Coordinates of C-alpha atoms in Angstrom, one line a residue:
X28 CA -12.2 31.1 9.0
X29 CA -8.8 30.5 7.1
X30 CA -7.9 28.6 9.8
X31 CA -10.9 26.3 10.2
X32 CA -10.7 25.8 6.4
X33 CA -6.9 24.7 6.8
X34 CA -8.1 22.2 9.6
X35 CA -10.9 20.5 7.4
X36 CA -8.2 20.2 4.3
X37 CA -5.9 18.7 6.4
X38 CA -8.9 16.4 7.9
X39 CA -9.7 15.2 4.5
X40 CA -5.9 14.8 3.6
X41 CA -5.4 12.5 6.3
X42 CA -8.0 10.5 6.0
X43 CA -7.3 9.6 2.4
X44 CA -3.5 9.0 3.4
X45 CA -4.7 6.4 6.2
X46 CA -7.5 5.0 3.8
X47 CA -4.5 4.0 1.3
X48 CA -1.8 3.2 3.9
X49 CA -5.1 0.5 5.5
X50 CA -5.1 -1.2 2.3
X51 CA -1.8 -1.7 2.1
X52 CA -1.2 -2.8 6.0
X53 CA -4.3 -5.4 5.1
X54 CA -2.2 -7.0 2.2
X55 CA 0.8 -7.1 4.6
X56 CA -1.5 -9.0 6.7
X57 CA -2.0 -11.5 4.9
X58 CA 1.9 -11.7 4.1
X59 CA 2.6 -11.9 7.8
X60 CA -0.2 -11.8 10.0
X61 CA -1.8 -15.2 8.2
X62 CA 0.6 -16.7 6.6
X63 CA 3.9 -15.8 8.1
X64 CA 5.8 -14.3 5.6
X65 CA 8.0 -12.0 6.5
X66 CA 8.4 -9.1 3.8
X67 CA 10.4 -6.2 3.9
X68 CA 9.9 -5.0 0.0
X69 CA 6.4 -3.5 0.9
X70 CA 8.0 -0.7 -1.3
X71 CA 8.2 -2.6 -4.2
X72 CA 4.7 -3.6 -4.4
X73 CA 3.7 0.1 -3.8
X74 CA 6.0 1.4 -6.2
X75 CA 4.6 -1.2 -8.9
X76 CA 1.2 -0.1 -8.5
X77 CA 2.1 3.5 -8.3
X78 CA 3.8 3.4 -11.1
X79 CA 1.6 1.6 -13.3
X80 CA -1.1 3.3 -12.4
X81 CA 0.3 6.4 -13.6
X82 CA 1.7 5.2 -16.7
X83 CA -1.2 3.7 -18.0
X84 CA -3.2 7.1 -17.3
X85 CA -0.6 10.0 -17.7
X86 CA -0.7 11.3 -21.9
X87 CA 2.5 10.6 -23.9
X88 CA 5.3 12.7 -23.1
X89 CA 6.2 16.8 -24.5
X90 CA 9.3 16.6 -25.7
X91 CA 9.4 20.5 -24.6
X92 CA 9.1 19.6 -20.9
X93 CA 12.6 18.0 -21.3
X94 CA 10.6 14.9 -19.9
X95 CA 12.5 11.7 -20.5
X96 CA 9.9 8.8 -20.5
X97 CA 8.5 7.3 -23.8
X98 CA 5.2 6.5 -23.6
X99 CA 1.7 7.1 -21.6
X100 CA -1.3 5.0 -22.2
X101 CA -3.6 7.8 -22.3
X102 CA -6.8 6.0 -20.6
X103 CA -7.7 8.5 -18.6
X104 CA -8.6 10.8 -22.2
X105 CA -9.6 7.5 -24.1
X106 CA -11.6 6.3 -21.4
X107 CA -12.8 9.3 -19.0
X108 CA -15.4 11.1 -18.7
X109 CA -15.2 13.5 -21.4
X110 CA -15.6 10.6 -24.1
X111 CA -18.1 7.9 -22.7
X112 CA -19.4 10.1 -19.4
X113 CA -17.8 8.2 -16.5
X114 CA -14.2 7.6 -15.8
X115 CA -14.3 3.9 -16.6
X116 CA -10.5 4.3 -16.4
X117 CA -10.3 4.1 -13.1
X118 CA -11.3 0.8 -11.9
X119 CA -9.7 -0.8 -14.9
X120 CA -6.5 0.5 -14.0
X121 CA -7.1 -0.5 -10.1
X122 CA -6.9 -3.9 -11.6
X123 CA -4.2 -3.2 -14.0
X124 CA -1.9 -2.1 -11.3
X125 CA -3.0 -5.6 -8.5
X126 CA -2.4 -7.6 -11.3
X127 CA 1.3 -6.3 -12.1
X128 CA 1.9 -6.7 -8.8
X129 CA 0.4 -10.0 -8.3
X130 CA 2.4 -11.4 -11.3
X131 CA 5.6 -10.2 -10.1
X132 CA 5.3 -11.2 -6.5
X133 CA 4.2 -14.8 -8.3
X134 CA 7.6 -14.6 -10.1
X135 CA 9.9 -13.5 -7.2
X136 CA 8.0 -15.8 -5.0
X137 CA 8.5 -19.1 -7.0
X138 CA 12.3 -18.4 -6.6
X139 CA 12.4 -17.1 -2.8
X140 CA 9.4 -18.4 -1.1
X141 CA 10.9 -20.9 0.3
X142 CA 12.8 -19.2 2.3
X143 CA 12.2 -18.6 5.7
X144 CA 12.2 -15.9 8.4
X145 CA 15.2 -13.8 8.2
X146 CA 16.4 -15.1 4.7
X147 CA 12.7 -13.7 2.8
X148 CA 13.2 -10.7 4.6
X149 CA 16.7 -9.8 3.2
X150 CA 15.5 -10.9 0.1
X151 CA 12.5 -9.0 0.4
X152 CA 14.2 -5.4 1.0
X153 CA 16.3 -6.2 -1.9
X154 CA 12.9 -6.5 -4.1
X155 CA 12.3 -2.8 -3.0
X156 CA 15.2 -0.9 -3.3
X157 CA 16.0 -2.5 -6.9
X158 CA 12.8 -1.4 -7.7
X159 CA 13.0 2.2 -6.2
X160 CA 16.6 2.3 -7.8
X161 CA 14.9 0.9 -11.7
X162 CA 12.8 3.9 -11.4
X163 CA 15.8 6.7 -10.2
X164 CA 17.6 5.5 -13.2
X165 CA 15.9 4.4 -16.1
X166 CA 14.7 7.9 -17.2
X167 CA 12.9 6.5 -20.3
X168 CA 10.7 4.2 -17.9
X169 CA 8.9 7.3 -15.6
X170 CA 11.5 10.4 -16.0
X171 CA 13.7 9.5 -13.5
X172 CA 13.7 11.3 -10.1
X173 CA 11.7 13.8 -11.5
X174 CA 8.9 11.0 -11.7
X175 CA 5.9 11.8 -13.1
X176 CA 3.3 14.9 -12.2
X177 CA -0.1 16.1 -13.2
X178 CA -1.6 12.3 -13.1
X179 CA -5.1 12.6 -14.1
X180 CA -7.2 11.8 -11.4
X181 CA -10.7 10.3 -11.2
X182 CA -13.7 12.8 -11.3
X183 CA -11.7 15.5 -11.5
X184 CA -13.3 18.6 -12.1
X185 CA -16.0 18.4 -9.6
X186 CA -14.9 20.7 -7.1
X187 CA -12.2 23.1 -6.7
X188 CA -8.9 21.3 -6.6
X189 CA -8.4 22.4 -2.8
X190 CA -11.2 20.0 -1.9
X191 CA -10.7 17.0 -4.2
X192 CA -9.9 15.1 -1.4
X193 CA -13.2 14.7 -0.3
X194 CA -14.4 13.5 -3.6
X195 CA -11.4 10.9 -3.4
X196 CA -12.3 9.8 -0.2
X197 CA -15.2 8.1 -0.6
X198 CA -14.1 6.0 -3.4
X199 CA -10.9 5.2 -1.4
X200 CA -13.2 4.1 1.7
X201 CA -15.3 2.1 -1.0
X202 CA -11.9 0.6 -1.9
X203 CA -11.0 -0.4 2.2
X204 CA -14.4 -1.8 2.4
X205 CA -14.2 -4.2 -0.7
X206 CA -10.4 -5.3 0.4
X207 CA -11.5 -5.4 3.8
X208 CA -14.6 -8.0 3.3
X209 CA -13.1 -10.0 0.7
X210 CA -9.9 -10.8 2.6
X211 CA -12.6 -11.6 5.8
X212 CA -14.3 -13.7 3.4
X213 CA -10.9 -15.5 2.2
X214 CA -9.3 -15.5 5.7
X215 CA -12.5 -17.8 6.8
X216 CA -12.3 -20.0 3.8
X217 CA -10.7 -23.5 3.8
X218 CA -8.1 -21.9 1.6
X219 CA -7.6 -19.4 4.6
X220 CA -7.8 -21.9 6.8
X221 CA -4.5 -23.6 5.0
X222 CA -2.3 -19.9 5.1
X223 CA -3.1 -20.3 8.8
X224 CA -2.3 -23.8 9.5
X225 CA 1.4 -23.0 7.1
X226 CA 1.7 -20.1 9.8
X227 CA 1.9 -21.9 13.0
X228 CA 3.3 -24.6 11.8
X229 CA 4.4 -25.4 8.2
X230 CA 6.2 -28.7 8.4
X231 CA 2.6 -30.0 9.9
X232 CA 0.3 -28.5 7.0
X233 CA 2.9 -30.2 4.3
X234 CA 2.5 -33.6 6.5
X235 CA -0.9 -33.5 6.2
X236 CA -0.9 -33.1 2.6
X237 CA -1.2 -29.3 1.7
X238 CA 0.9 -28.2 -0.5
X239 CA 2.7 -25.1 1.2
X240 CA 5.0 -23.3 -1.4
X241 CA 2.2 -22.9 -3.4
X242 CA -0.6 -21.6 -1.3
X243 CA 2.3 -19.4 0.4
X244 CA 2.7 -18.0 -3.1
X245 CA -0.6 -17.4 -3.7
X246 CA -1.0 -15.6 -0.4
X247 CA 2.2 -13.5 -1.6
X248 CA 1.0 -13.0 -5.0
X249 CA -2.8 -11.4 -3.1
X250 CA -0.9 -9.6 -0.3
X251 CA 1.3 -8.1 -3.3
X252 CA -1.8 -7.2 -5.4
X253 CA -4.1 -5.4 -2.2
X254 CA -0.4 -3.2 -1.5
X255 CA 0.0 -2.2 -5.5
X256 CA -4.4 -1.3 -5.4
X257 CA -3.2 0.7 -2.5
X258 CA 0.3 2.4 -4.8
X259 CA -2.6 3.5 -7.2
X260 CA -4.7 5.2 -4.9
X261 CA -1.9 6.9 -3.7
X262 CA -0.8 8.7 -7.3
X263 CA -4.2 9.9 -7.8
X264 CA -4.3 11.2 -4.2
X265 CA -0.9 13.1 -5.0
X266 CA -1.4 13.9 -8.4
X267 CA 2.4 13.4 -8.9
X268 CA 5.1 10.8 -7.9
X269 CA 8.8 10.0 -7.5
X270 CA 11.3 7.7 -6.6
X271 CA 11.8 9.2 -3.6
X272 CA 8.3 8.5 -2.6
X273 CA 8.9 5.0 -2.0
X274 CA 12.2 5.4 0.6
X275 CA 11.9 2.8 3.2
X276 CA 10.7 4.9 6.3
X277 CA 7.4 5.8 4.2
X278 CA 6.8 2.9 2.1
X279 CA 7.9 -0.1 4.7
X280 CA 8.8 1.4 8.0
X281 CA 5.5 3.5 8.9
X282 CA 3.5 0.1 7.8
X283 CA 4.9 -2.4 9.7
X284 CA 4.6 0.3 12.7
X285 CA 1.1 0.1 11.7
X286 CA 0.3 -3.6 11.7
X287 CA 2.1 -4.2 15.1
X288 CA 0.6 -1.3 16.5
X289 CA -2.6 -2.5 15.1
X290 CA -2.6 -6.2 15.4
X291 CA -1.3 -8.7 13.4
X292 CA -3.4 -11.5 12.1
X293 CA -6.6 -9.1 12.6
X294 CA -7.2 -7.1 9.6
X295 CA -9.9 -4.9 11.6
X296 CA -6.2 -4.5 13.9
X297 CA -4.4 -3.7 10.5
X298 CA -6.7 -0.9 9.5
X299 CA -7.4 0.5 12.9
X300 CA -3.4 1.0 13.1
X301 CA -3.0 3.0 10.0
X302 CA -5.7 5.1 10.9
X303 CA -4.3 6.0 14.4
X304 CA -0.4 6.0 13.6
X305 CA -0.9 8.5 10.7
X306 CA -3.2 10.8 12.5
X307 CA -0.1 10.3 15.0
X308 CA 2.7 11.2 12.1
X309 CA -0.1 13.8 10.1
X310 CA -1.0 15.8 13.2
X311 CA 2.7 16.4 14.6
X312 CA 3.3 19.3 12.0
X313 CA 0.9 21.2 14.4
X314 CA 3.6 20.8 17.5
X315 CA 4.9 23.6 18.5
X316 CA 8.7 24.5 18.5
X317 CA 11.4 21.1 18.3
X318 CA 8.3 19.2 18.9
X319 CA 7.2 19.5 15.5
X320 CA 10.6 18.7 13.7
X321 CA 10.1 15.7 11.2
X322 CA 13.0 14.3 12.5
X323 CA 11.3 13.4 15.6
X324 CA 9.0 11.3 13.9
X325 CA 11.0 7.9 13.4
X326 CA 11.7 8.4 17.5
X327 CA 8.3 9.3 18.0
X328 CA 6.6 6.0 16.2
X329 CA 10.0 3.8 17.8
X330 CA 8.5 4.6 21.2
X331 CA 5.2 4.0 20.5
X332 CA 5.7 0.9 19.3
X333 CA 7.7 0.3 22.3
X334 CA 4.7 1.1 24.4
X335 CA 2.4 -0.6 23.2
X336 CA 4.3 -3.9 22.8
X337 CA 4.6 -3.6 26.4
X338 CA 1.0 -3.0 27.3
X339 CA -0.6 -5.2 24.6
X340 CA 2.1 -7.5 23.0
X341 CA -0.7 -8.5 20.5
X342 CA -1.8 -4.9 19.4
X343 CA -4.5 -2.7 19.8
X344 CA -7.2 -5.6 18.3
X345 CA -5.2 -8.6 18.6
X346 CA -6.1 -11.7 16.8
X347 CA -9.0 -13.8 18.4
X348 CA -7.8 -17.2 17.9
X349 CA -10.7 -20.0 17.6
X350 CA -10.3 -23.8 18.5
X351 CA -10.5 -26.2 15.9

């Protein structure tokens, strides 16, 4: 019975893991997948929404904690459920935390968007470790590595804490689906069209009269807000985060695995490839013996990915192109 009960925890646990990681692999999507912009500072973007997220929703600070950071919006008392009956909070700060990230990938963009290929992507991984390293040493900002713990979360008090993940889950699902049909909706639209025509050829969509930098930044600044919806999501699912949360293999590795292993320029690819890469990385602490050693894991996905770019170069959905 103990055991059966561990199984379903760890069922609902992954499934609110993938959930988050799918929203995030559909805003790197649209980075590369439509528009062709290669980013490597995932982490950043997941940070930012992580991180403002919990800010805006964590109390101020007890001094007798020894806790370092100044200041804590408080919306989850001003706003929850114990002052006006619902947790209103919660999809205020959803948008609180995309539009943080959307303004700053606006801001880095209009200075490095015009780079291409190789020279974004450096640039890009720079964006995420200096963010990752602002939040290791400015204690005042979100205590350091200690980070931040007990984050209010959404409806909480419903169930037993052992279960809250399936009270999560649907409203991350809800979250996917929205994301999911709205960047559809987008991806089909003449603007859509434009990321697309910019991606297979960039030189020919400015010839034509389109103005590329900025519907490439507005594609980086949407991409940027869907990953920092997702960095939200994620707190509340943990309940706590820190610095260390947001090292590369976690929070750029695992979702680029994800959209190749999926499909790029699909987003039904992008989703199905979180799902199936972290049941992958979630169900290998069940391997018996050496098998199970974290350590195997970075070999583990490197293979797969290895394997399936040489059964289905294009992914497990890959994108169904349409003549124009």
């Amino acid at each position: 019975m103990v055991e059966l009960e561990g199984i379903i925890l760890h069922i609902g646990s992954f499934l609110v893991i993938a959930g988050i990681y799918a929203i995030i692999n559909v805003g790197l999507n649209v980075h590369y997948g439509h528009t062709g912009l290669f980013n490597i500072g995932i982490a950043a973007f997941f940070a930012l929404g992580a991180y403002t997220a919990s800010i805006l929703v964590m109390p101020p600070p007890n001094p007798d904690l020894y806790q370092q950071y100044e200041w804590g919006g408080n919306l989850a008392f001003t706003l929850g459920s114990e002052r006006i009956g619902f947790d209103l909070w919660f999809p205020l700060v959803l948008i609180a935390a995309a539009a943080v990230c959307a303004a700053v990938a606006y801001l880095v963009g209009s200075i490095t968007i015009r780079l291409r290929g190789d020279y974004l992507a450096i640039t890009t991984l720079g964006l995420g470790e200096a963010v990752r390293l602002v939040f290791t040493n400015e204690g005042w900002l979100a205590d350091g590595t200690r980070g931040l713990n007990g984050i209010p979360r959404v409806l909480d008090g419903l169930v037993d804490p052992h279960w809250y993940d399936f009270v999560f889950l649907p409203l991350v699902l809800i979250v996917l689906v929205v994301v999911y049909f709205l960047s559809q909706r987008l991806a089909a639209s003449p603007w859509g069209r434009v990321i697309l025509a910019i991606r297979e050829n960039e030189d020919t969509a400015e010839m034509v009269g389109k103005n590329v930098f900025q519907f490439k930044l507005q594609a980086f600044a949407y991409g940027a807000a869907l990953m920092g919806i997702g960095g939200a999501l994620y707190a509340f699912a943990k309940h706590s985060i820190t610095p260390q949360a947001f090292e590369p293999f976690f929070a750029t590795f695992i979702i680029w695995a994800m959209l190749i292993l999926g499909g790029s320029g699909n987003h039904r690819g992008a989703i199905l490839g979180a799902f199936v890469l972290w049941a992958v990385i979630s169900s290998s602490q069940f391997l018996p013996g050496f098998l199970g050693d974290p350590n195997l894991r970075l070999a583990v996905i490197g293979l797969i990915i290895v394997v399936v770019l040489l059964v289905r170069p294009a992914g497990i959905v890959p994108e169904t192109r349409t003549r124009t």
